[in-house]
Amino acid sequence: MSSSPRWASARGARRLLEVVAEPHLFTVLTTRARHRFVVVVAGEPPPGLVADYLDQARRPPRWPDPAQALGDWASTVACALRGAGLPIVESYPVGRHSIDICVGDGIQAFGVVCDLHPDGPAAHIDRHLALLDAGWDLTEAHRSRWQPRLAELTIDLTLRLHGQPVR
């Protein structure tokens, strides 16, 4: 009986190479991590799935294309936020829903919902709950509340992005 761990054996190394060469097994390997997936590589990997995976991981993903055109009020809010120098993405797709405006990037990003869902109140609530379940931090910025106070909304969202308390 060998004292070395199974993964260190020649048989274990062959099995690992089989796993990373098989697309379905490689998918299982890379999607089971709950919080983090770390790959340690000594040298350049051989051509194949691992090399492609590492090449893709080296490049940040691009922003998705807008899900739909913004309404008038959401466009006004987006213009004000852009004018204040905030990084925004309009009509950010999330599953079958979209967020009117995504402010910030990375873990500091949050969503701004400006318009009611076009399919009515039940769809609006469904979207809101689905986005919250997906981990989004949302701010409601509806016209009925903020139109006469657009500058105040812009300041509040700027403070929020920079981690300062909002009035």
Short mmCIF file of N, CA, C and O in Angstrom, two decimals, residues 36-154:
data_model
loop_
_atom_site.label_atom_id
_atom_site.label_comp_id
_atom_site.label_asym_id
_atom_site.label_seq_id
_atom_site.Cartn_x
_atom_site.Cartn_y
_atom_site.Cartn_z
N ARG A 36 -15.48 29.66 -4.61
CA ARG A 36 -14.28 30.00 -5.34
C ARG A 36 -13.73 28.75 -6.02
O ARG A 36 -13.85 27.66 -5.49
N PHE A 37 -13.13 28.96 -7.17
CA PHE A 37 -12.49 27.86 -7.89
C PHE A 37 -11.07 28.33 -8.21
O PHE A 37 -10.90 29.33 -8.89
N VAL A 38 -10.08 27.66 -7.69
CA VAL A 38 -8.69 28.06 -7.86
C VAL A 38 -7.99 27.02 -8.72
O VAL A 38 -8.09 25.82 -8.46
N VAL A 39 -7.27 27.49 -9.74
CA VAL A 39 -6.49 26.62 -10.60
C VAL A 39 -5.04 27.02 -10.47
O VAL A 39 -4.69 28.19 -10.66
N VAL A 40 -4.18 26.08 -10.11
CA VAL A 40 -2.75 26.32 -10.00
C VAL A 40 -2.09 25.60 -11.16
O VAL A 40 -2.29 24.39 -11.34
N VAL A 41 -1.33 26.34 -11.95
CA VAL A 41 -0.72 25.76 -13.14
C VAL A 41 0.78 26.01 -13.09
O VAL A 41 1.21 27.13 -12.82
N ALA A 42 1.54 24.97 -13.34
CA ALA A 42 2.99 25.09 -13.44
C ALA A 42 3.33 25.04 -14.92
O ALA A 42 3.33 23.98 -15.53
N GLY A 43 3.57 26.18 -15.52
CA GLY A 43 3.86 26.24 -16.95
C GLY A 43 2.59 26.37 -17.77
O GLY A 43 1.49 26.53 -17.24
N GLU A 44 2.75 26.29 -19.05
CA GLU A 44 1.61 26.41 -19.96
C GLU A 44 0.88 25.07 -20.06
O GLU A 44 1.52 24.03 -20.25
N PRO A 45 -0.43 25.08 -19.95
CA PRO A 45 -1.17 23.82 -20.09
C PRO A 45 -1.18 23.37 -21.55
O PRO A 45 -1.03 24.18 -22.45
N PRO A 46 -1.34 22.08 -21.77
CA PRO A 46 -1.42 21.59 -23.15
C PRO A 46 -2.69 22.13 -23.81
O PRO A 46 -3.66 22.48 -23.13
N PRO A 47 -2.70 22.24 -25.14
CA PRO A 47 -3.90 22.72 -25.83
C PRO A 47 -5.10 21.86 -25.47
O PRO A 47 -4.98 20.66 -25.24
N GLY A 48 -6.24 22.49 -25.38
CA GLY A 48 -7.46 21.76 -25.04
C GLY A 48 -8.33 22.57 -24.10
O GLY A 48 -8.21 23.79 -24.01
N LEU A 49 -9.19 21.87 -23.39
CA LEU A 49 -10.16 22.54 -22.52
C LEU A 49 -9.52 23.39 -21.44
O LEU A 49 -9.96 24.51 -21.18
N VAL A 50 -8.49 22.89 -20.78
CA VAL A 50 -7.87 23.64 -19.69
C VAL A 50 -7.23 24.91 -20.24
O VAL A 50 -7.40 26.00 -19.67
N ALA A 51 -6.52 24.82 -21.34
CA ALA A 51 -5.90 26.01 -21.93
C ALA A 51 -6.97 27.02 -22.34
O ALA A 51 -6.83 28.23 -22.10
N ASP A 52 -8.05 26.56 -22.94
CA ASP A 52 -9.14 27.46 -23.34
C ASP A 52 -9.79 28.10 -22.12
O ASP A 52 -10.10 29.29 -22.11
N TYR A 53 -9.99 27.30 -21.07
CA TYR A 53 -10.60 27.80 -19.84
C TYR A 53 -9.73 28.89 -19.22
O TYR A 53 -10.22 29.96 -18.84
N LEU A 54 -8.44 28.64 -19.11
CA LEU A 54 -7.53 29.61 -18.51
C LEU A 54 -7.42 30.86 -19.37
O LEU A 54 -7.34 31.98 -18.85
N ASP A 55 -7.43 30.71 -20.68
CA ASP A 55 -7.37 31.87 -21.57
C ASP A 55 -8.61 32.75 -21.38
O ASP A 55 -8.50 33.97 -21.30
N GLN A 56 -9.76 32.13 -21.27
CA GLN A 56 -10.99 32.89 -21.05
C GLN A 56 -11.00 33.53 -19.67
O GLN A 56 -11.45 34.66 -19.50
N ALA A 57 -10.47 32.85 -18.66
CA ALA A 57 -10.45 33.39 -17.30
C ALA A 57 -9.52 34.59 -17.18
O ALA A 57 -9.71 35.44 -16.31
N ARG A 58 -8.53 34.69 -18.06
CA ARG A 58 -7.59 35.81 -18.01
C ARG A 58 -8.23 37.11 -18.51
O ARG A 58 -7.73 38.19 -18.23
N ARG A 59 -9.28 37.00 -19.29
CA ARG A 59 -9.94 38.18 -19.85
C ARG A 59 -11.26 38.42 -19.12
O ARG A 59 -12.07 37.50 -19.00
N PRO A 60 -11.49 39.64 -18.64
CA PRO A 60 -12.77 39.90 -17.99
C PRO A 60 -13.91 39.84 -19.01
O PRO A 60 -13.70 40.13 -20.19
N PRO A 61 -15.08 39.45 -18.57
CA PRO A 61 -16.19 39.38 -19.51
C PRO A 61 -16.61 40.78 -19.95
O PRO A 61 -16.43 41.76 -19.22
N ARG A 62 -17.15 40.89 -21.14
CA ARG A 62 -17.63 42.19 -21.60
C ARG A 62 -19.04 42.41 -21.06
O ARG A 62 -19.72 41.46 -20.66
N TRP A 63 -19.45 43.67 -21.02
CA TRP A 63 -20.80 43.97 -20.58
C TRP A 63 -21.78 43.37 -21.58
O TRP A 63 -21.53 43.38 -22.79
N PRO A 64 -22.89 42.86 -21.11
CA PRO A 64 -23.88 42.30 -22.03
C PRO A 64 -24.55 43.40 -22.83
O PRO A 64 -24.56 44.56 -22.43
N ASP A 65 -25.09 43.02 -23.97
CA ASP A 65 -25.86 43.97 -24.78
C ASP A 65 -27.13 44.33 -24.03
O ASP A 65 -27.68 43.52 -23.28
N PRO A 66 -27.63 45.57 -24.22
CA PRO A 66 -28.86 45.96 -23.54
C PRO A 66 -30.02 45.03 -23.87
O PRO A 66 -30.15 44.56 -24.99
N ALA A 67 -30.84 44.76 -22.86
CA ALA A 67 -31.96 43.85 -23.02
C ALA A 67 -33.08 44.51 -23.83
O ALA A 67 -33.78 43.84 -24.58
N GLN A 68 -33.26 45.81 -23.65
CA GLN A 68 -34.33 46.54 -24.34
C GLN A 68 -34.04 48.02 -24.23
O GLN A 68 -33.18 48.43 -23.48
N ALA A 69 -34.79 48.82 -24.97
CA ALA A 69 -34.62 50.26 -24.89
C ALA A 69 -35.21 50.77 -23.57
O ALA A 69 -36.22 50.25 -23.09
N LEU A 70 -34.57 51.78 -23.01
CA LEU A 70 -35.07 52.37 -21.77
C LEU A 70 -36.26 53.27 -22.04
O LEU A 70 -36.36 53.87 -23.11
N GLY A 71 -37.13 53.40 -21.04
CA GLY A 71 -38.22 54.35 -21.13
C GLY A 71 -37.70 55.77 -20.96
O GLY A 71 -36.52 55.99 -20.65
N ASP A 72 -38.57 56.75 -21.14
CA ASP A 72 -38.17 58.15 -21.07
C ASP A 72 -37.57 58.51 -19.71
O ASP A 72 -36.53 59.16 -19.63
N TRP A 73 -38.24 58.12 -18.61
CA TRP A 73 -37.74 58.48 -17.30
C TRP A 73 -36.42 57.79 -17.00
O TRP A 73 -35.47 58.41 -16.50
N ALA A 74 -36.31 56.52 -17.31
CA ALA A 74 -35.05 55.79 -17.07
C ALA A 74 -33.92 56.41 -17.89
O ALA A 74 -32.78 56.52 -17.41
N SER A 75 -34.20 56.84 -19.10
CA SER A 75 -33.18 57.51 -19.93
C SER A 75 -32.74 58.81 -19.30
O SER A 75 -31.55 59.16 -19.33
N THR A 76 -33.68 59.55 -18.73
CA THR A 76 -33.35 60.81 -18.05
C THR A 76 -32.45 60.55 -16.85
O THR A 76 -31.45 61.26 -16.64
N VAL A 77 -32.78 59.53 -16.06
CA VAL A 77 -31.97 59.18 -14.89
C VAL A 77 -30.58 58.73 -15.35
O VAL A 77 -29.56 59.15 -14.79
N ALA A 78 -30.51 57.90 -16.38
CA ALA A 78 -29.23 57.41 -16.89
C ALA A 78 -28.36 58.57 -17.36
O ALA A 78 -27.15 58.61 -17.08
N CYS A 79 -28.95 59.53 -18.03
CA CYS A 79 -28.22 60.70 -18.52
C CYS A 79 -27.66 61.51 -17.34
O CYS A 79 -26.51 61.94 -17.37
N ALA A 80 -28.46 61.69 -16.29
CA ALA A 80 -28.00 62.43 -15.11
C ALA A 80 -26.86 61.69 -14.42
O ALA A 80 -25.88 62.32 -14.00
N LEU A 81 -26.96 60.38 -14.30
CA LEU A 81 -25.91 59.60 -13.64
C LEU A 81 -24.63 59.60 -14.46
O LEU A 81 -23.53 59.73 -13.92
N ARG A 82 -24.77 59.48 -15.77
CA ARG A 82 -23.60 59.52 -16.64
C ARG A 82 -22.95 60.90 -16.56
O ARG A 82 -21.72 61.02 -16.51
N GLY A 83 -23.77 61.95 -16.52
CA GLY A 83 -23.26 63.31 -16.39
C GLY A 83 -22.52 63.54 -15.08
O GLY A 83 -21.62 64.38 -15.00
N ALA A 84 -22.88 62.80 -14.05
CA ALA A 84 -22.21 62.89 -12.75
C ALA A 84 -20.94 62.05 -12.72
O ALA A 84 -20.25 61.99 -11.70
N GLY A 85 -20.64 61.37 -13.82
CA GLY A 85 -19.42 60.58 -13.89
C GLY A 85 -19.53 59.17 -13.33
O GLY A 85 -18.52 58.51 -13.12
N LEU A 86 -20.76 58.70 -13.09
CA LEU A 86 -20.93 57.35 -12.56
C LEU A 86 -20.84 56.32 -13.68
O LEU A 86 -21.39 56.53 -14.76
N PRO A 87 -20.19 55.18 -13.41
CA PRO A 87 -20.18 54.11 -14.41
C PRO A 87 -21.54 53.41 -14.42
O PRO A 87 -21.97 52.92 -13.38
N ILE A 88 -22.20 53.42 -15.54
CA ILE A 88 -23.53 52.80 -15.63
C ILE A 88 -23.63 51.91 -16.85
O ILE A 88 -22.90 52.08 -17.82
N VAL A 89 -24.54 50.97 -16.77
CA VAL A 89 -24.93 50.16 -17.92
C VAL A 89 -26.44 50.20 -17.95
O VAL A 89 -27.11 49.94 -16.95
N GLU A 90 -26.99 50.55 -19.10
CA GLU A 90 -28.43 50.65 -19.26
C GLU A 90 -29.04 49.30 -19.62
O GLU A 90 -28.43 48.51 -20.34
N SER A 91 -30.22 49.06 -19.12
CA SER A 91 -31.01 47.88 -19.47
C SER A 91 -30.19 46.60 -19.33
O SER A 91 -30.05 45.83 -20.26
N TYR A 92 -29.68 46.36 -18.13
CA TYR A 92 -28.79 45.24 -17.85
C TYR A 92 -29.60 43.95 -17.74
O TYR A 92 -30.46 43.82 -16.87
N PRO A 93 -29.35 42.97 -18.62
CA PRO A 93 -30.13 41.73 -18.58
C PRO A 93 -29.71 40.83 -17.43
O PRO A 93 -28.54 40.64 -17.16
N VAL A 94 -30.72 40.29 -16.74
CA VAL A 94 -30.51 39.33 -15.65
C VAL A 94 -31.55 38.24 -15.83
O VAL A 94 -32.71 38.41 -15.50
N GLY A 95 -31.13 37.11 -16.38
CA GLY A 95 -32.08 36.04 -16.65
C GLY A 95 -33.17 36.52 -17.59
O GLY A 95 -32.90 37.12 -18.62
N ARG A 96 -34.42 36.30 -17.22
CA ARG A 96 -35.53 36.73 -18.08
C ARG A 96 -35.97 38.15 -17.78
O ARG A 96 -36.93 38.66 -18.37
N HIS A 97 -35.28 38.83 -16.88
CA HIS A 97 -35.60 40.20 -16.51
C HIS A 97 -34.47 41.13 -16.92
O HIS A 97 -33.43 40.69 -17.39
N SER A 98 -34.69 42.42 -16.71
CA SER A 98 -33.61 43.37 -16.89
C SER A 98 -33.73 44.45 -15.83
O SER A 98 -34.81 44.71 -15.30
N ILE A 99 -32.59 45.03 -15.52
CA ILE A 99 -32.52 46.14 -14.56
C ILE A 99 -32.36 47.40 -15.39
O ILE A 99 -31.49 47.46 -16.27
N ASP A 100 -33.18 48.40 -15.11
CA ASP A 100 -33.13 49.62 -15.92
C ASP A 100 -31.72 50.19 -16.00
O ASP A 100 -31.21 50.46 -17.08
N ILE A 101 -31.07 50.36 -14.84
CA ILE A 101 -29.72 50.92 -14.83
C ILE A 101 -28.88 50.15 -13.80
O ILE A 101 -29.30 49.98 -12.66
N CYS A 102 -27.73 49.69 -14.22
CA CYS A 102 -26.76 49.08 -13.31
C CYS A 102 -25.71 50.15 -13.04
O CYS A 102 -25.09 50.68 -13.97
N VAL A 103 -25.53 50.52 -11.77
CA VAL A 103 -24.57 51.55 -11.38
C VAL A 103 -23.36 50.90 -10.74
O VAL A 103 -23.51 50.05 -9.85
N GLY A 104 -22.16 51.29 -11.17
CA GLY A 104 -20.94 50.73 -10.62
C GLY A 104 -20.54 49.47 -11.35
O GLY A 104 -21.13 49.10 -12.37
N ASP A 105 -19.52 48.82 -10.83
CA ASP A 105 -19.09 47.55 -11.42
C ASP A 105 -18.56 46.64 -10.32
O ASP A 105 -18.28 47.07 -9.21
N GLY A 106 -18.46 45.39 -10.64
CA GLY A 106 -17.99 44.41 -9.67
C GLY A 106 -18.94 44.26 -8.50
O GLY A 106 -20.16 44.41 -8.64
N ILE A 107 -18.39 44.00 -7.33
CA ILE A 107 -19.23 43.75 -6.16
C ILE A 107 -19.89 45.00 -5.62
O ILE A 107 -20.79 44.92 -4.79
N GLN A 108 -19.47 46.18 -6.08
CA GLN A 108 -20.09 47.42 -5.63
C GLN A 108 -21.29 47.81 -6.48
O GLN A 108 -21.97 48.79 -6.19
N ALA A 109 -21.57 47.08 -7.53
CA ALA A 109 -22.66 47.44 -8.43
C ALA A 109 -24.01 47.23 -7.76
O ALA A 109 -24.17 46.34 -6.93
N PHE A 110 -24.95 48.06 -8.13
CA PHE A 110 -26.33 47.90 -7.66
C PHE A 110 -27.26 48.31 -8.79
O PHE A 110 -26.86 48.98 -9.74
N GLY A 111 -28.49 47.86 -8.69
CA GLY A 111 -29.47 48.13 -9.73
C GLY A 111 -30.39 49.27 -9.35
O GLY A 111 -30.72 49.46 -8.18
N VAL A 112 -30.80 50.02 -10.37
CA VAL A 112 -31.76 51.10 -10.19
C VAL A 112 -32.96 50.78 -11.08
O VAL A 112 -32.82 50.64 -12.29
N VAL A 113 -34.11 50.64 -10.44
CA VAL A 113 -35.35 50.36 -11.16
C VAL A 113 -36.12 51.67 -11.26
O VAL A 113 -36.50 52.25 -10.24
N CYS A 114 -36.32 52.14 -12.48
CA CYS A 114 -36.94 53.44 -12.70
C CYS A 114 -38.39 53.34 -13.14
O CYS A 114 -39.19 54.22 -12.84
N ASP A 115 -38.71 52.32 -13.87
CA ASP A 115 -40.05 52.20 -14.45
C ASP A 115 -40.75 50.94 -13.93
O ASP A 115 -40.09 49.93 -13.66
N LEU A 116 -42.05 51.01 -13.85
CA LEU A 116 -42.83 49.83 -13.52
C LEU A 116 -42.74 48.84 -14.67
O LEU A 116 -42.54 49.23 -15.82
N HIS A 117 -42.89 47.58 -14.36
CA HIS A 117 -42.86 46.55 -15.40
C HIS A 117 -44.01 46.81 -16.37
O HIS A 117 -45.14 47.09 -15.95
N PRO A 118 -43.76 46.71 -17.68
CA PRO A 118 -44.82 46.99 -18.65
C PRO A 118 -46.02 46.03 -18.57
O PRO A 118 -47.11 46.38 -19.04
N ASP A 119 -45.83 44.86 -17.94
CA ASP A 119 -46.93 43.90 -17.84
C ASP A 119 -47.76 44.07 -16.57
O ASP A 119 -48.59 43.22 -16.26
N GLY A 120 -47.50 45.13 -15.81
CA GLY A 120 -48.35 45.43 -14.66
C GLY A 120 -47.72 45.13 -13.32
O GLY A 120 -46.58 44.67 -13.22
N PRO A 121 -48.49 45.39 -12.25
CA PRO A 121 -47.97 45.26 -10.88
C PRO A 121 -47.50 43.86 -10.51
O PRO A 121 -46.46 43.70 -9.86
N ALA A 122 -48.23 42.83 -10.90
CA ALA A 122 -47.82 41.46 -10.55
C ALA A 122 -46.47 41.13 -11.19
O ALA A 122 -45.60 40.54 -10.53
N ALA A 123 -46.27 41.52 -12.44
CA ALA A 123 -45.00 41.27 -13.12
C ALA A 123 -43.88 42.11 -12.50
O ALA A 123 -42.74 41.66 -12.40
N HIS A 124 -44.22 43.32 -12.06
CA HIS A 124 -43.24 44.18 -11.41
C HIS A 124 -42.75 43.53 -10.11
O HIS A 124 -41.54 43.48 -9.85
N ILE A 125 -43.67 43.03 -9.31
CA ILE A 125 -43.30 42.37 -8.05
C ILE A 125 -42.51 41.09 -8.32
O ILE A 125 -41.51 40.82 -7.66
N ASP A 126 -42.93 40.32 -9.33
CA ASP A 126 -42.22 39.10 -9.70
C ASP A 126 -40.78 39.41 -10.09
O ASP A 126 -39.85 38.74 -9.64
N ARG A 127 -40.60 40.45 -10.92
CA ARG A 127 -39.24 40.85 -11.33
C ARG A 127 -38.42 41.28 -10.11
O ARG A 127 -37.28 40.86 -9.96
N HIS A 128 -39.00 42.10 -9.26
CA HIS A 128 -38.28 42.60 -8.09
C HIS A 128 -37.83 41.44 -7.19
O HIS A 128 -36.67 41.38 -6.78
N LEU A 129 -38.73 40.51 -6.91
CA LEU A 129 -38.39 39.37 -6.06
C LEU A 129 -37.35 38.47 -6.71
O LEU A 129 -36.43 37.97 -6.05
N ALA A 130 -37.47 38.26 -8.03
CA ALA A 130 -36.49 37.43 -8.74
C ALA A 130 -35.11 38.06 -8.70
O ALA A 130 -34.10 37.36 -8.51
N LEU A 131 -35.03 39.38 -8.87
CA LEU A 131 -33.74 40.06 -8.83
C LEU A 131 -33.14 40.02 -7.42
O LEU A 131 -31.93 39.84 -7.26
N LEU A 132 -33.97 40.18 -6.41
CA LEU A 132 -33.48 40.08 -5.03
C LEU A 132 -32.97 38.67 -4.75
O LEU A 132 -31.92 38.49 -4.14
N ASP A 133 -33.72 37.65 -5.21
CA ASP A 133 -33.28 36.26 -5.04
C ASP A 133 -31.96 35.99 -5.75
O ASP A 133 -31.17 35.15 -5.31
N ALA A 134 -31.72 36.69 -6.86
CA ALA A 134 -30.48 36.52 -7.61
C ALA A 134 -29.32 37.27 -6.96
O ALA A 134 -28.19 37.22 -7.45
N GLY A 135 -29.60 37.98 -5.86
CA GLY A 135 -28.53 38.67 -5.13
C GLY A 135 -28.35 40.13 -5.46
O GLY A 135 -27.39 40.76 -5.01
N TRP A 136 -29.23 40.70 -6.26
CA TRP A 136 -29.11 42.11 -6.62
C TRP A 136 -29.54 43.02 -5.49
O TRP A 136 -30.52 42.76 -4.79
N ASP A 137 -28.81 44.09 -5.33
CA ASP A 137 -29.15 45.17 -4.41
C ASP A 137 -29.85 46.23 -5.28
O ASP A 137 -29.26 46.72 -6.24
N LEU A 138 -31.10 46.52 -4.98
CA LEU A 138 -31.89 47.39 -5.84
C LEU A 138 -32.29 48.69 -5.15
O LEU A 138 -32.52 48.71 -3.95
N THR A 139 -32.39 49.74 -5.95
CA THR A 139 -32.93 51.02 -5.51
C THR A 139 -34.08 51.37 -6.43
O THR A 139 -33.95 51.28 -7.65
N GLU A 140 -35.19 51.75 -5.84
CA GLU A 140 -36.34 52.20 -6.63
C GLU A 140 -36.17 53.70 -6.90
O GLU A 140 -35.89 54.47 -5.98
N ALA A 141 -36.30 54.09 -8.13
CA ALA A 141 -36.16 55.50 -8.52
C ALA A 141 -37.29 55.89 -9.46
O ALA A 141 -37.07 56.30 -10.60
N HIS A 142 -38.51 55.73 -8.99
CA HIS A 142 -39.68 55.97 -9.84
C HIS A 142 -39.94 57.46 -10.07
O HIS A 142 -39.67 58.30 -9.20
N ARG A 143 -40.45 57.77 -11.22
CA ARG A 143 -40.74 59.14 -11.64
C ARG A 143 -41.64 59.85 -10.62
O ARG A 143 -41.42 61.01 -10.30
N SER A 144 -42.65 59.15 -10.11
CA SER A 144 -43.61 59.78 -9.20
C SER A 144 -42.94 60.34 -7.95
O SER A 144 -43.41 61.33 -7.39
N ARG A 145 -41.85 59.77 -7.54
CA ARG A 145 -41.14 60.25 -6.35
C ARG A 145 -39.99 61.19 -6.67
O ARG A 145 -39.74 62.16 -5.98
N TRP A 146 -39.24 60.89 -7.75
CA TRP A 146 -37.97 61.56 -7.98
C TRP A 146 -37.94 62.60 -9.09
O TRP A 146 -36.97 63.35 -9.18
N GLN A 147 -38.95 62.69 -9.93
CA GLN A 147 -38.86 63.62 -11.06
C GLN A 147 -38.57 65.06 -10.62
O GLN A 147 -37.69 65.70 -11.20
N PRO A 148 -39.25 65.59 -9.60
CA PRO A 148 -38.92 66.97 -9.23
C PRO A 148 -37.59 67.08 -8.47
O PRO A 148 -37.12 68.19 -8.21
N ARG A 149 -36.97 65.94 -8.14
CA ARG A 149 -35.75 65.95 -7.33
C ARG A 149 -34.65 65.09 -7.98
O ARG A 149 -33.96 64.34 -7.31
N LEU A 150 -34.47 65.24 -9.28
CA LEU A 150 -33.50 64.43 -10.02
C LEU A 150 -32.08 64.66 -9.50
O LEU A 150 -31.30 63.72 -9.38
N ALA A 151 -31.73 65.90 -9.19
CA ALA A 151 -30.39 66.19 -8.67
C ALA A 151 -30.16 65.48 -7.34
O ALA A 151 -29.07 64.93 -7.09
N GLU A 152 -31.17 65.45 -6.48
CA GLU A 152 -31.05 64.77 -5.19
C GLU A 152 -30.88 63.26 -5.39
O GLU A 152 -30.07 62.63 -4.72
N LEU A 153 -31.62 62.70 -6.33
CA LEU A 153 -31.46 61.27 -6.65
C LEU A 153 -30.05 60.98 -7.13
O LEU A 153 -29.43 60.00 -6.69
N THR A 154 -29.52 61.84 -7.98
CA THR A 154 -28.16 61.66 -8.51
C THR A 154 -27.14 61.70 -7.37
O THR A 154 -26.23 60.86 -7.31
#
